[in-house]
Coordinates of N, CA and C and ligand atoms in Angstrom, one line a residue:
X1 N 9.4 9.3 14.5 CA 8.2 8.6 14.2 C 7.7 9.0 12.8
X2 N 7.3 8.0 12.1 CA 6.7 8.3 10.8 C 5.2 8.5 10.8
X3 N 4.8 9.5 10.3 CA 3.4 9.8 10.2 C 2.7 8.8 9.3
X4 N 1.5 8.3 9.7 CA 0.9 7.3 8.8 C -0.4 7.9 8.2
X5 N -0.7 9.2 8.3 CA -1.8 9.8 7.7 C -1.4 11.1 7.0
X6 N -1.4 11.1 5.7 CA -1.0 12.2 5.0 C -1.5 12.1 3.5
X7 N -1.6 13.3 2.9 CA -2.1 13.2 1.5 C -1.1 12.7 0.5
X8 N -1.7 12.1 -0.5 CA -0.8 11.6 -1.7 C -1.5 12.2 -2.9
X9 N -0.7 12.8 -3.7 CA -1.3 13.4 -5.0 C -1.0 12.5 -6.1
X10 N -2.1 12.2 -6.9 CA -1.9 11.4 -8.1 C -1.7 12.5 -9.2
X11 N -0.5 12.6 -9.6 CA -0.1 13.6 -10.6 C -0.7 13.3 -12.0
X12 N -1.2 12.1 -12.2 CA -1.8 11.8 -13.5 C -3.2 12.4 -13.6
X13 N -3.8 12.7 -12.4 CA -5.1 13.3 -12.4 C -5.1 14.8 -12.1
X14 N -4.1 15.3 -11.4 CA -4.0 16.7 -10.9 C -3.9 17.6 -12.1
X15 N -4.7 18.7 -12.0 CA -4.7 19.7 -13.1 C -4.0 21.0 -12.6
X16 N -3.3 20.9 -11.5 CA -2.5 22.0 -11.0 C -3.4 23.3 -10.7
X17 N -4.6 23.1 -10.1 CA -5.4 24.2 -9.8 C -5.0 24.9 -8.5
X18 N -4.2 24.2 -7.7 CA -3.7 24.6 -6.4 C -4.8 24.9 -5.3
X19 N -5.9 24.3 -5.6 CA -7.0 24.5 -4.6 C -6.6 23.8 -3.3
X20 N -5.9 22.7 -3.4 CA -5.5 22.0 -2.1 C -4.5 22.9 -1.4
X21 N -3.6 23.5 -2.1 CA -2.5 24.3 -1.4 C -3.2 25.4 -0.7
X22 N -4.1 26.1 -1.3 CA -4.8 27.2 -0.7 C -5.8 26.8 0.4
X23 N -6.3 25.6 0.3 CA -7.3 25.2 1.3 C -6.8 24.7 2.6
X24 N -5.7 23.9 2.6 CA -5.3 23.2 3.8 C -4.8 24.3 4.8
X25 N -5.4 24.4 6.0 CA -5.1 25.4 7.0 C -3.8 25.0 7.8
X26 N -3.3 23.8 7.5 CA -2.1 23.4 8.3 C -0.8 23.4 7.6
X27 N -0.8 24.0 6.4 CA 0.5 24.1 5.7 C 1.1 22.8 5.3
X28 N 0.3 21.8 5.0 CA 0.8 20.5 4.5 C 1.4 20.6 3.1
X29 N 0.7 21.4 2.3 CA 1.1 21.5 0.9 C 1.9 22.8 0.6
X30 N 2.7 22.8 -0.5 CA 3.3 24.0 -1.0 C 3.2 23.9 -2.5
X31 N 3.2 25.1 -3.1 CA 3.2 25.1 -4.6 C 4.7 25.2 -5.0
X32 N 5.1 24.4 -5.9 CA 6.4 24.3 -6.4 C 6.4 24.3 -7.9
X33 N 7.0 25.3 -8.5 CA 6.9 25.4 -10.0 C 5.5 25.2 -10.5
X34 N 4.5 25.8 -9.7 CA 3.1 25.8 -10.2 C 2.4 24.5 -9.9
X35 N 3.1 23.5 -9.2 CA 2.4 22.2 -8.9 C 2.3 22.1 -7.4
X36 N 1.3 21.4 -7.0 CA 1.2 21.2 -5.5 C 2.2 20.1 -5.1
X37 N 2.8 20.2 -4.0 CA 3.5 19.1 -3.4 C 3.3 19.0 -1.9
X38 N 3.5 17.9 -1.4 CA 3.3 17.6 0.0 C 4.6 17.9 0.7
X39 N 4.7 19.1 1.4 CA 6.0 19.4 2.0 C 6.1 19.1 3.5
X40 N 4.9 19.0 4.1 CA 4.9 18.8 5.6 C 3.9 17.8 6.0
X41 N 4.2 16.6 5.7 CA 3.2 15.5 6.0 C 2.9 15.4 7.5
X42 N 3.9 15.8 8.3 CA 3.7 15.7 9.8 C 2.6 16.6 10.3
X43 N 2.3 17.6 9.5 CA 1.3 18.6 10.0 C -0.2 18.2 9.7
X44 N -0.3 17.1 8.8 CA -1.6 16.7 8.4 C -2.4 16.1 9.7
X45 N -3.6 16.5 9.7 CA -4.5 16.1 10.9 C -5.1 14.7 10.6
X46 N -4.8 13.8 11.6 CA -5.3 12.4 11.5 C -6.8 12.4 11.1
X47 N -7.1 11.6 10.1 CA -8.4 11.4 9.6 C -9.1 12.6 8.9
X48 N -8.4 13.7 8.8 CA -9.0 14.8 8.0 C -9.0 14.4 6.5
X49 N -10.1 14.8 5.8 CA -10.1 14.5 4.4 C -10.5 15.7 3.6
X50 N -10.2 16.9 4.3 CA -10.7 18.1 3.7 C -10.2 18.3 2.2
X51 N -8.9 18.1 2.0 CA -8.3 18.4 0.7 C -8.8 17.3 -0.3
X52 N -9.0 16.1 0.2 CA -9.4 15.0 -0.6 C -10.8 15.3 -1.2
X53 N -11.6 15.9 -0.3 CA -13.0 16.3 -0.7 C -13.1 17.5 -1.6
X54 N -12.1 18.4 -1.4 CA -12.2 19.6 -2.2 C -11.5 19.6 -3.6
X55 N -10.7 18.6 -3.7 CA -10.0 18.5 -5.0 C -11.0 18.1 -6.1
X56 N -11.0 19.0 -7.1 CA -12.0 18.8 -8.2 C -11.8 17.6 -9.1
X57 N -10.6 17.1 -9.0 CA -10.2 16.0 -9.9 C -10.1 14.6 -9.1
X58 N -10.4 14.7 -7.9 CA -10.2 13.5 -7.0 C -8.8 12.9 -7.1
X59 N -7.9 13.8 -7.1 CA -6.5 13.4 -7.3 C -5.8 13.1 -6.0
X60 N -6.5 13.4 -4.8 CA -5.8 13.2 -3.5 C -6.4 12.0 -2.8
X61 N -5.5 11.2 -2.3 CA -6.0 10.1 -1.4 C -5.1 10.2 -0.2
X62 N -5.4 9.4 0.8 CA -4.5 9.5 2.0 C -3.9 8.1 2.4
X63 N -2.7 8.1 2.8 CA -2.1 6.9 3.2 C -2.6 6.6 4.6
X64 N -2.8 5.4 4.9 CA -3.0 5.0 6.3 C -2.7 3.5 6.5
X65 N -2.2 3.2 7.7 CA -1.8 1.9 7.9 C -2.9 1.0 8.5
Ligands
SF4_1 S1 -6.8 20.4 -5.7 FE1 -6.4 18.5 -6.8 S2 -6.2 19.0 -8.9 FE2 -6.0 20.9 -7.7 S3 -3.8 21.1 -7.4 FE3 -4.6 20.0 -5.6 S4 -4.3 17.8 -6.2 FE4 -4.2 19.0 -8.1
SF4_2 S1 -6.1 16.1 5.1 FE1 -6.6 18.0 6.1 S2 -4.8 18.6 7.2 FE2 -4.2 16.9 5.8 S3 -3.4 18.0 4.1 FE3 -5.6 17.7 3.7 S4 -6.7 19.5 4.4 FE4 -4.6 19.5 5.2

């Protein structure tokens, strides 16, 4: 089953502060070569917007169907 709620990073806005990586308590993000990436979208909690709110650049949005 494909998860339909997960974060999407807009890399044109991201400043690689890694706040999102350190913030999410569910291990959805990982840091890869100093950049955040979404490694485990299945672990994202439906309707959570924690990382979206905490990103200083508003670079995170969420997919939803
Ligand atoms: S919190 Fe926002 S700006 Fe910082 S690494 Fe994550 S997506 Fe990029
Ligand atoms: S929405 Fe919540 S659970 Fe999903 S990645 Fe962001 S902080 Fe983690």
